């Protein structure tokens, strides 16, 4: 596959089964992506390096999944102007409520677009729609996909 234009980053290997669902959708749309595990608190230097260099590496959108305190999407968003889509993961005693609140409640100025708990597929669809703003062929694929969803 060609150089990745979407990054899927997650806080732990334990997030991978959920976050791979985003990859499945991106594969269906034949979009090149990368998958990275980098915890904001266990690997802060790696996370900073990732966020600070993503744009120059050709990445257009970042999908960031994390559970519990779930600061990864916000930490990434703070260090890039690329759009960041956060996926709250249902892990730990609060089953994703904690991650949802952490990700959706970013203070004004540094946004993270937030999808539903464990809904990595919607993060991929949103990323695809962002890319389709400047890619009519991709937009046509989305329209065909939605027609299939509705049985047309
Ligand atoms: C977060 O803590 C990760 O995103 C994960 O969802 C959660 C638990 O991580 P592990 O203890 O399973 O590595 O940082």
CSV table of N, CA and C and ligand atoms in Angstrom, one decimal:
chain,number,residue,atom,x,y,z
A,1,UNK,N,0.8,-1.2,0.0
A,1,UNK,CA,0.0,0.0,0.0
A,1,UNK,C,0.9,1.3,0.0
A,2,UNK,N,0.3,2.3,-0.5
A,2,UNK,CA,1.1,3.6,-0.6
A,2,UNK,C,1.2,4.2,0.8
A,3,UNK,N,1.9,5.4,0.9
A,3,UNK,CA,2.1,6.0,2.2
A,3,UNK,C,0.8,6.3,2.9
A,4,UNK,N,0.8,6.1,4.2
A,4,UNK,CA,-0.5,6.3,5.0
A,4,UNK,C,-0.9,7.7,5.0
A,5,UNK,N,-2.2,7.9,4.9
A,5,UNK,CA,-2.8,9.3,5.0
A,5,UNK,C,-3.7,9.4,6.2
A,6,UNK,N,-3.9,8.3,6.9
A,6,UNK,CA,-4.7,8.3,8.1
A,6,UNK,C,-3.9,7.5,9.2
A,7,UNK,N,-3.8,8.1,10.4
A,7,UNK,CA,-3.2,7.3,11.5
A,7,UNK,C,-4.3,6.8,12.4
A,8,UNK,N,-4.1,5.6,12.8
A,8,UNK,CA,-4.9,5.1,13.9
A,8,UNK,C,-4.0,4.9,15.1
A,9,UNK,N,-4.2,5.6,16.1
A,9,UNK,CA,-3.3,5.5,17.3
A,9,UNK,C,-4.1,5.1,18.5
A,10,UNK,N,-3.5,4.3,19.4
A,10,UNK,CA,-4.3,3.8,20.5
A,10,UNK,C,-3.4,3.8,21.7
A,11,UNK,N,-4.0,3.8,22.9
A,11,UNK,CA,-3.2,3.9,24.1
A,11,UNK,C,-2.6,2.6,24.6
A,12,UNK,N,-3.1,1.5,24.1
A,12,UNK,CA,-2.7,0.2,24.7
A,12,UNK,C,-3.0,-0.9,23.6
A,13,UNK,N,-2.2,-1.9,23.7
A,13,UNK,CA,-2.5,-3.1,22.9
A,13,UNK,C,-3.9,-3.6,23.2
A,14,UNK,N,-4.3,-3.4,24.4
A,14,UNK,CA,-5.7,-3.9,24.8
A,14,UNK,C,-6.8,-3.2,24.0
A,15,UNK,N,-6.5,-2.0,23.4
A,15,UNK,CA,-7.5,-1.3,22.6
A,15,UNK,C,-7.5,-1.8,21.2
A,16,UNK,N,-6.6,-2.6,20.8
A,16,UNK,CA,-6.4,-3.0,19.4
A,16,UNK,C,-7.7,-3.7,18.8
A,17,UNK,N,-8.3,-4.7,19.5
A,17,UNK,CA,-9.5,-5.3,18.9
A,17,UNK,C,-10.6,-4.3,18.5
A,18,UNK,N,-10.8,-3.3,19.2
A,18,UNK,CA,-11.8,-2.3,18.9
A,18,UNK,C,-11.2,-1.4,17.7
A,19,UNK,N,-10.0,-0.9,17.9
A,19,UNK,CA,-9.5,0.0,16.9
A,19,UNK,C,-9.2,-0.6,15.5
A,20,UNK,N,-9.0,-1.9,15.5
A,20,UNK,CA,-8.8,-2.5,14.2
A,20,UNK,C,-10.1,-2.4,13.3
A,21,UNK,N,-11.3,-2.2,14.0
A,21,UNK,CA,-12.5,-2.1,13.2
A,21,UNK,C,-12.5,-0.8,12.3
A,22,UNK,N,-11.7,0.2,12.8
A,22,UNK,CA,-11.5,1.4,11.9
A,22,UNK,C,-10.7,1.0,10.7
A,23,UNK,N,-9.7,0.2,10.9
A,23,UNK,CA,-8.9,-0.3,9.8
A,23,UNK,C,-9.6,-1.1,8.8
A,24,UNK,N,-10.6,-1.9,9.3
A,24,UNK,CA,-11.4,-2.7,8.3
A,24,UNK,C,-12.2,-1.8,7.4
A,25,UNK,N,-12.7,-0.7,7.9
A,25,UNK,CA,-13.5,0.2,7.0
A,25,UNK,C,-12.5,0.9,6.1
A,26,UNK,N,-11.4,1.4,6.6
A,26,UNK,CA,-10.5,2.1,5.7
A,26,UNK,C,-10.0,1.1,4.6
A,27,UNK,N,-9.8,-0.1,4.9
A,27,UNK,CA,-9.4,-1.1,3.8
A,27,UNK,C,-10.5,-1.2,2.8
A,28,UNK,N,-11.8,-1.2,3.2
A,28,UNK,CA,-12.9,-1.3,2.3
A,28,UNK,C,-12.8,-0.1,1.3
A,29,UNK,N,-12.4,1.0,1.8
A,29,UNK,CA,-12.4,2.2,0.9
A,29,UNK,C,-11.0,2.4,0.3
A,30,UNK,N,-10.1,1.4,0.5
A,30,UNK,CA,-8.8,1.4,-0.1
A,30,UNK,C,-8.0,2.6,0.2
A,31,UNK,N,-8.0,3.0,1.5
A,31,UNK,CA,-7.3,4.2,1.9
A,31,UNK,C,-6.1,3.7,2.8
A,32,UNK,N,-4.9,4.1,2.5
A,32,UNK,CA,-3.7,3.7,3.2
A,32,UNK,C,-3.7,4.3,4.6
A,33,UNK,N,-3.4,3.5,5.6
A,33,UNK,CA,-3.3,3.9,7.0
A,33,UNK,C,-2.2,3.2,7.8
A,34,UNK,N,-1.9,3.8,8.9
A,34,UNK,CA,-1.0,3.1,9.8
A,34,UNK,C,-1.6,2.9,11.2
A,35,UNK,N,-1.1,1.9,11.9
A,35,UNK,CA,-1.7,1.6,13.3
A,35,UNK,C,-0.5,1.7,14.2
A,36,UNK,N,-0.7,2.6,15.3
A,36,UNK,CA,0.4,2.8,16.2
A,36,UNK,C,-0.2,2.7,17.6
A,37,UNK,N,0.6,2.0,18.5
A,37,UNK,CA,0.3,2.0,19.9
A,37,UNK,C,1.2,3.0,20.6
A,38,UNK,N,0.7,4.0,21.3
A,38,UNK,CA,1.5,4.9,22.1
A,38,UNK,C,0.7,5.5,23.2
A,39,UNK,N,1.0,5.2,24.4
A,39,UNK,CA,0.2,5.7,25.5
A,39,UNK,C,0.7,7.1,25.9
A,40,UNK,N,-0.2,8.0,26.1
A,40,UNK,CA,0.1,9.4,26.5
A,40,UNK,C,0.9,9.5,27.8
A,41,UNK,N,0.6,8.5,28.7
A,41,UNK,CA,1.2,8.6,30.0
A,41,UNK,C,2.4,7.6,30.2
A,42,UNK,N,2.3,6.5,29.4
A,42,UNK,CA,3.4,5.5,29.5
A,42,UNK,C,4.5,5.8,28.5
A,43,UNK,N,4.2,6.4,27.4
A,43,UNK,CA,5.2,6.7,26.4
A,43,UNK,C,5.0,8.2,25.9
A,44,UNK,N,5.1,9.1,26.8
A,44,UNK,CA,4.9,10.5,26.4
A,44,UNK,C,5.8,11.0,25.3
A,45,UNK,N,7.0,10.6,25.3
A,45,UNK,CA,7.9,11.2,24.3
A,45,UNK,C,7.6,10.6,22.9
A,46,UNK,N,7.2,9.3,22.8
A,46,UNK,CA,6.8,8.7,21.6
A,46,UNK,C,5.5,9.4,21.0
A,47,UNK,N,4.6,9.7,22.0
A,47,UNK,CA,3.3,10.3,21.6
A,47,UNK,C,3.6,11.7,21.0
A,48,UNK,N,4.4,12.4,21.7
A,48,UNK,CA,4.8,13.8,21.2
A,48,UNK,C,5.4,13.7,19.8
A,49,UNK,N,6.3,12.8,19.6
A,49,UNK,CA,7.0,12.7,18.4
A,49,UNK,C,6.0,12.3,17.3
A,50,UNK,N,5.1,11.4,17.6
A,50,UNK,CA,4.1,11.0,16.6
A,50,UNK,C,3.3,12.2,16.2
A,51,UNK,N,2.7,13.0,17.2
A,51,UNK,CA,1.8,14.1,16.9
A,51,UNK,C,2.5,15.2,16.2
A,52,UNK,N,3.7,15.5,16.6
A,52,UNK,CA,4.5,16.6,16.0
A,52,UNK,C,4.9,16.4,14.6
A,53,UNK,N,5.1,15.1,14.2
A,53,UNK,CA,5.6,14.8,12.8
A,53,UNK,C,4.5,14.3,11.9
A,54,UNK,N,3.3,14.0,12.4
A,54,UNK,CA,2.3,13.4,11.6
A,54,UNK,C,2.0,14.1,10.3
A,55,UNK,N,1.9,15.5,10.4
A,55,UNK,CA,1.5,16.2,9.2
A,55,UNK,C,2.6,16.2,8.1
A,56,UNK,N,3.9,16.3,8.6
A,56,UNK,CA,5.0,16.3,7.6
A,56,UNK,C,5.2,14.9,7.0
A,57,UNK,N,4.7,13.9,7.7
A,57,UNK,CA,4.7,12.5,7.1
A,57,UNK,C,3.6,12.3,6.1
A,58,UNK,N,2.7,13.2,5.9
A,58,UNK,CA,1.6,13.1,4.9
A,58,UNK,C,0.3,12.6,5.5
A,59,UNK,N,0.2,12.5,6.8
A,59,UNK,CA,-1.1,12.2,7.4
A,59,UNK,C,-2.0,13.3,7.3
A,60,UNK,N,-3.3,13.0,7.0
A,60,UNK,CA,-4.4,14.0,6.9
A,60,UNK,C,-5.4,14.0,8.0
A,61,UNK,N,-5.6,12.9,8.6
A,61,UNK,CA,-6.6,12.7,9.7
A,61,UNK,C,-6.0,11.7,10.7
A,62,UNK,N,-6.2,12.0,12.0
A,62,UNK,CA,-5.8,11.1,13.0
A,62,UNK,C,-7.0,10.5,13.8
A,63,UNK,N,-7.1,9.2,13.9
A,63,UNK,CA,-8.1,8.6,14.8
A,63,UNK,C,-7.4,8.1,16.0
A,64,UNK,N,-7.8,8.5,17.2
A,64,UNK,CA,-7.1,8.2,18.4
A,64,UNK,C,-8.1,7.5,19.4
A,65,UNK,N,-7.8,6.3,19.8
A,65,UNK,CA,-8.6,5.6,20.7
A,65,UNK,C,-7.9,5.4,22.1
A,66,UNK,N,-8.7,5.5,23.1
A,66,UNK,CA,-8.1,5.3,24.5
A,66,UNK,C,-9.2,5.0,25.5
A,67,UNK,N,-8.9,4.3,26.5
A,67,UNK,CA,-9.9,4.1,27.6
A,67,UNK,C,-9.5,4.7,28.9
A,68,UNK,N,-10.4,4.6,29.8
A,68,UNK,CA,-10.2,5.2,31.2
A,68,UNK,C,-10.0,6.7,31.2
A,69,UNK,N,-8.9,7.2,31.7
A,69,UNK,CA,-8.7,8.7,31.7
A,69,UNK,C,-8.6,9.3,30.3
A,70,UNK,N,-8.2,8.5,29.3
A,70,UNK,CA,-8.3,8.7,27.9
A,70,UNK,C,-7.8,10.1,27.5
A,71,UNK,N,-6.6,10.5,27.9
A,71,UNK,CA,-6.1,11.8,27.5
A,71,UNK,C,-5.4,11.7,26.1
A,72,UNK,N,-5.1,10.5,25.6
A,72,UNK,CA,-4.4,10.4,24.3
A,72,UNK,C,-4.9,11.3,23.2
A,73,UNK,N,-6.2,11.3,22.9
A,73,UNK,CA,-6.7,12.1,21.8
A,73,UNK,C,-6.4,13.6,22.0
A,74,UNK,N,-6.6,14.1,23.2
A,74,UNK,CA,-6.4,15.5,23.5
A,74,UNK,C,-4.9,15.9,23.5
A,75,UNK,N,-4.1,15.0,24.0
A,75,UNK,CA,-2.6,15.2,23.9
A,75,UNK,C,-2.1,15.3,22.5
A,76,UNK,N,-2.6,14.4,21.7
A,76,UNK,CA,-2.3,14.4,20.3
A,76,UNK,C,-2.8,15.7,19.6
A,77,UNK,N,-4.0,16.0,19.8
A,77,UNK,CA,-4.6,17.2,19.2
A,77,UNK,C,-3.9,18.5,19.6
A,78,UNK,N,-3.3,18.5,20.8
A,78,UNK,CA,-2.6,19.7,21.3
A,78,UNK,C,-1.3,19.9,20.5
A,79,UNK,N,-0.9,18.9,19.8
A,79,UNK,CA,0.5,19.0,19.2
A,79,UNK,C,0.4,18.9,17.7
A,80,UNK,N,-0.8,19.1,17.1
A,80,UNK,CA,-0.9,19.1,15.6
A,80,UNK,C,-2.1,19.9,15.3
A,81,UNK,N,-2.2,20.4,14.0
A,81,UNK,CA,-3.4,21.1,13.5
A,81,UNK,C,-4.2,20.1,12.7
A,82,UNK,N,-3.8,18.9,12.6
A,82,UNK,CA,-4.6,17.9,11.9
A,82,UNK,C,-5.9,17.6,12.7
A,83,UNK,N,-7.0,17.3,12.0
A,83,UNK,CA,-8.2,16.9,12.7
A,83,UNK,C,-8.0,15.6,13.5
A,84,UNK,N,-8.4,15.5,14.7
A,84,UNK,CA,-8.3,14.3,15.5
A,84,UNK,C,-9.7,13.8,15.9
A,85,UNK,N,-9.9,12.6,15.6
A,85,UNK,CA,-11.2,11.9,16.0
A,85,UNK,C,-10.9,11.0,17.1
A,86,UNK,N,-11.6,11.2,18.2
A,86,UNK,CA,-11.4,10.3,19.4
A,86,UNK,C,-12.4,9.2,19.5
A,87,UNK,N,-11.9,8.0,19.9
A,87,UNK,CA,-12.8,6.9,20.1
A,87,UNK,C,-12.6,6.5,21.6
A,88,UNK,N,-13.7,6.7,22.4
A,88,UNK,CA,-13.7,6.3,23.8
A,88,UNK,C,-13.8,4.8,23.8
A,89,UNK,N,-12.9,4.1,24.6
A,89,UNK,CA,-12.9,2.7,24.7
A,89,UNK,C,-13.5,2.2,26.0
A,90,UNK,N,-14.3,1.2,25.9
A,90,UNK,CA,-14.9,0.7,27.2
A,90,UNK,C,-14.0,-0.2,27.9
A,91,UNK,N,-13.1,0.3,28.7
A,91,UNK,CA,-12.2,-0.5,29.5
A,91,UNK,C,-12.3,0.0,31.0
A,92,UNK,N,-12.0,-0.9,31.9
A,92,UNK,CA,-12.0,-0.4,33.3
A,92,UNK,C,-13.4,-0.4,34.0
A,93,UNK,N,-13.4,0.0,35.2
A,93,UNK,CA,-14.6,-0.1,36.1
A,93,UNK,C,-15.8,0.7,35.6
A,94,UNK,N,-15.5,1.8,34.8
A,94,UNK,CA,-16.6,2.6,34.4
A,94,UNK,C,-17.1,2.3,32.9
A,95,UNK,N,-16.5,1.3,32.3
A,95,UNK,CA,-17.0,0.8,31.0
A,95,UNK,C,-17.1,1.9,29.9
A,96,UNK,N,-16.2,2.8,29.9
A,96,UNK,CA,-16.2,3.8,28.8
A,96,UNK,C,-16.8,5.1,29.1
A,97,UNK,N,-17.6,5.2,30.1
A,97,UNK,CA,-18.2,6.5,30.5
A,97,UNK,C,-17.1,7.5,30.8
A,98,UNK,N,-16.0,7.0,31.5
A,98,UNK,CA,-14.9,7.8,31.8
A,98,UNK,C,-14.2,8.3,30.6
A,99,UNK,N,-13.9,7.4,29.7
A,99,UNK,CA,-13.2,7.8,28.4
A,99,UNK,C,-14.1,8.7,27.6
A,100,UNK,N,-15.4,8.5,27.5
A,100,UNK,CA,-16.3,9.3,26.8
A,100,UNK,C,-16.2,10.8,27.3
A,101,UNK,N,-16.4,10.9,28.6
A,101,UNK,CA,-16.3,12.3,29.2
A,101,UNK,C,-15.0,12.9,29.0
A,102,UNK,N,-13.9,12.1,29.1
A,102,UNK,CA,-12.6,12.7,29.0
A,102,UNK,C,-12.4,13.2,27.5
A,103,UNK,N,-12.8,12.5,26.6
A,103,UNK,CA,-12.5,12.8,25.2
A,103,UNK,C,-13.5,13.9,24.7
A,104,UNK,N,-14.7,13.8,25.0
A,104,UNK,CA,-15.7,14.8,24.5
A,104,UNK,C,-15.6,16.1,25.2
A,105,UNK,N,-15.0,16.2,26.4
A,105,UNK,CA,-15.0,17.4,27.1
A,105,UNK,C,-13.7,18.2,27.0
A,106,UNK,N,-13.1,18.2,25.8
A,106,UNK,CA,-11.9,19.0,25.6
A,106,UNK,C,-12.3,20.5,25.7
A,107,UNK,N,-11.4,21.2,26.5
A,107,UNK,CA,-11.7,22.6,26.6
A,107,UNK,C,-11.6,23.4,25.2
A,108,UNK,N,-12.3,24.5,25.1
A,108,UNK,CA,-12.3,25.2,23.8
A,108,UNK,C,-10.9,25.6,23.3
A,109,UNK,N,-10.8,25.4,22.0
A,109,UNK,CA,-9.6,25.8,21.3
A,109,UNK,C,-8.8,24.7,20.7
A,110,UNK,N,-8.9,23.5,21.4
A,110,UNK,CA,-8.2,22.3,20.9
A,110,UNK,C,-9.2,21.2,20.8
A,111,UNK,N,-10.0,21.1,19.7
A,111,UNK,CA,-11.1,20.2,19.6
A,111,UNK,C,-10.6,18.7,19.3
A,112,UNK,N,-11.4,17.8,19.8
A,112,UNK,CA,-11.3,16.4,19.4
A,112,UNK,C,-12.8,16.0,19.0
A,113,UNK,N,-13.0,15.6,17.8
A,113,UNK,CA,-14.3,15.1,17.4
A,113,UNK,C,-14.5,13.7,18.0
A,114,UNK,N,-15.6,13.5,18.7
A,114,UNK,CA,-15.8,12.3,19.5
A,114,UNK,C,-16.9,11.4,18.9
A,115,UNK,N,-16.6,10.2,18.7
A,115,UNK,CA,-17.6,9.2,18.3
A,115,UNK,C,-18.1,8.4,19.5
A,116,UNK,N,-19.0,7.5,19.3
A,116,UNK,CA,-19.6,6.8,20.4
A,116,UNK,C,-18.6,5.8,21.0
A,117,UNK,N,-18.9,5.3,22.2
A,117,UNK,CA,-18.0,4.4,22.9
A,117,UNK,C,-17.8,3.1,22.1
A,118,UNK,N,-16.5,2.8,21.8
A,118,UNK,CA,-16.1,1.6,21.0
A,118,UNK,C,-16.5,1.7,19.5
A,119,UNK,N,-17.0,2.9,19.1
A,119,UNK,CA,-17.4,3.0,17.7
A,119,UNK,C,-16.3,3.4,16.8
A,120,UNK,N,-15.3,2.6,16.7
A,120,UNK,CA,-14.2,2.9,15.8
A,120,UNK,C,-14.6,3.0,14.4
A,121,UNK,N,-15.6,2.2,14.0
A,121,UNK,CA,-16.1,2.3,12.6
A,121,UNK,C,-16.5,3.7,12.2
A,122,UNK,N,-17.3,4.3,13.1
A,122,UNK,CA,-17.7,5.7,12.8
A,122,UNK,C,-16.6,6.7,12.7
A,123,UNK,N,-15.5,6.4,13.5
A,123,UNK,CA,-14.4,7.3,13.4
A,123,UNK,C,-13.8,7.2,12.0
A,124,UNK,N,-13.7,5.9,11.5
A,124,UNK,CA,-13.2,5.8,10.1
A,124,UNK,C,-14.1,6.4,9.1
A,125,UNK,N,-15.5,6.3,9.2
A,125,UNK,CA,-16.4,6.9,8.3
A,125,UNK,C,-16.2,8.5,8.3
A,126,UNK,N,-16.1,9.0,9.5
A,126,UNK,CA,-15.9,10.5,9.6
A,126,UNK,C,-14.6,10.9,9.0
A,127,UNK,N,-13.5,10.1,9.2
A,127,UNK,CA,-12.2,10.4,8.5
A,127,UNK,C,-12.4,10.4,7.0
A,128,UNK,N,-13.1,9.4,6.5
A,128,UNK,CA,-13.3,9.3,5.1
A,128,UNK,C,-14.1,10.5,4.5
A,129,UNK,N,-15.1,10.9,5.3
A,129,UNK,CA,-15.9,12.1,4.8
A,129,UNK,C,-15.0,13.4,4.8
A,130,UNK,N,-14.1,13.5,5.8
A,130,UNK,CA,-13.2,14.6,5.8
A,130,UNK,C,-12.3,14.6,4.5
A,131,UNK,N,-11.8,13.4,4.2
A,131,UNK,CA,-10.9,13.3,3.0
A,131,UNK,C,-11.7,13.5,1.7
A,132,UNK,N,-13.0,13.1,1.8
A,132,UNK,CA,-13.9,13.3,0.6
A,132,UNK,C,-14.2,14.7,0.2
A,133,UNK,N,-13.9,15.6,1.1
A,133,UNK,CA,-14.1,17.1,0.8
A,133,UNK,C,-13.3,17.5,-0.4
A,134,UNK,N,-12.2,16.9,-0.5
A,134,UNK,CA,-11.3,17.2,-1.7
A,134,UNK,C,-11.1,16.1,-2.6
A,135,UNK,N,-12.0,15.1,-2.6
A,135,UNK,CA,-11.8,13.9,-3.4
A,135,UNK,C,-13.2,13.4,-3.9
A,136,UNK,N,-13.6,13.9,-5.1
A,136,UNK,CA,-15.0,13.5,-5.5
A,136,UNK,C,-15.1,12.0,-5.7
A,137,UNK,N,-14.1,11.3,-6.1
A,137,UNK,CA,-14.2,9.8,-6.3
A,137,UNK,C,-14.5,9.2,-4.9
A,138,UNK,N,-13.9,9.6,-3.9
A,138,UNK,CA,-14.1,9.1,-2.6
A,138,UNK,C,-15.5,9.4,-2.1
A,139,UNK,N,-16.0,10.6,-2.4
A,139,UNK,CA,-17.3,11.0,-2.1
A,139,UNK,C,-18.3,10.1,-2.8
A,140,UNK,N,-18.1,9.7,-4.0
A,140,UNK,CA,-19.0,8.8,-4.8
A,140,UNK,C,-19.0,7.5,-4.1
A,141,UNK,N,-17.8,7.0,-3.6
A,141,UNK,CA,-17.8,5.7,-2.9
A,141,UNK,C,-18.6,5.7,-1.6
A,142,UNK,N,-18.6,6.9,-0.9
A,142,UNK,CA,-19.4,7.0,0.3
A,142,UNK,C,-20.9,6.9,-0.1
A,143,UNK,N,-21.3,7.6,-1.1
A,143,UNK,CA,-22.7,7.6,-1.5
A,143,UNK,C,-23.1,6.2,-1.9
A,144,UNK,N,-22.2,5.5,-2.6
A,144,UNK,CA,-22.6,4.1,-3.0
A,144,UNK,C,-22.7,3.2,-1.8
A,145,UNK,N,-21.8,3.4,-0.8
A,145,UNK,CA,-21.8,2.6,0.4
A,145,UNK,C,-23.1,2.9,1.2
A,146,UNK,N,-23.5,4.1,1.2
A,146,UNK,CA,-24.8,4.4,2.0
A,146,UNK,C,-26.0,3.9,1.2
A,147,UNK,N,-25.9,3.9,-0.1
A,147,UNK,CA,-27.0,3.3,-0.9
A,147,UNK,C,-27.1,1.8,-0.5
A,148,UNK,N,-26.0,1.1,-0.4
A,148,UNK,CA,-26.0,-0.3,0.0
A,148,UNK,C,-26.6,-0.5,1.4
A,149,UNK,N,-26.2,0.4,2.3
A,149,UNK,CA,-26.8,0.3,3.7
A,149,UNK,C,-28.3,0.4,3.6
A,150,UNK,N,-28.8,1.2,2.8
A,150,UNK,CA,-30.3,1.4,2.7
A,150,UNK,C,-31.0,0.4,1.8
A,151,UNK,N,-30.2,-0.5,1.2
A,151,UNK,CA,-30.7,-1.6,0.4
A,151,UNK,C,-31.1,-1.1,-1.0
A,152,UNK,N,-30.7,0.1,-1.4
A,152,UNK,CA,-31.0,0.6,-2.7
A,152,UNK,C,-30.1,0.0,-3.8
B,1,LIG,C1,-5.6,3.4,28.5
B,1,LIG,O1,-5.8,2.6,29.5
B,1,LIG,C2,-5.6,2.6,27.3
B,1,LIG,O2,-6.1,3.3,26.2
B,1,LIG,C3,-6.5,1.4,27.6
B,1,LIG,O3,-7.8,1.5,27.1
B,1,LIG,C4,-6.6,1.5,29.1
B,1,LIG,C5,-6.1,0.2,29.8
B,1,LIG,O4,-4.8,0.0,29.3
B,1,LIG,P1,-4.0,-1.4,29.7
B,1,LIG,O5,-3.8,-1.4,31.1
B,1,LIG,O6,-4.9,-2.5,29.2
B,1,LIG,O7,-2.7,-1.4,28.9
B,1,LIG,O8,-4.4,4.1,28.6
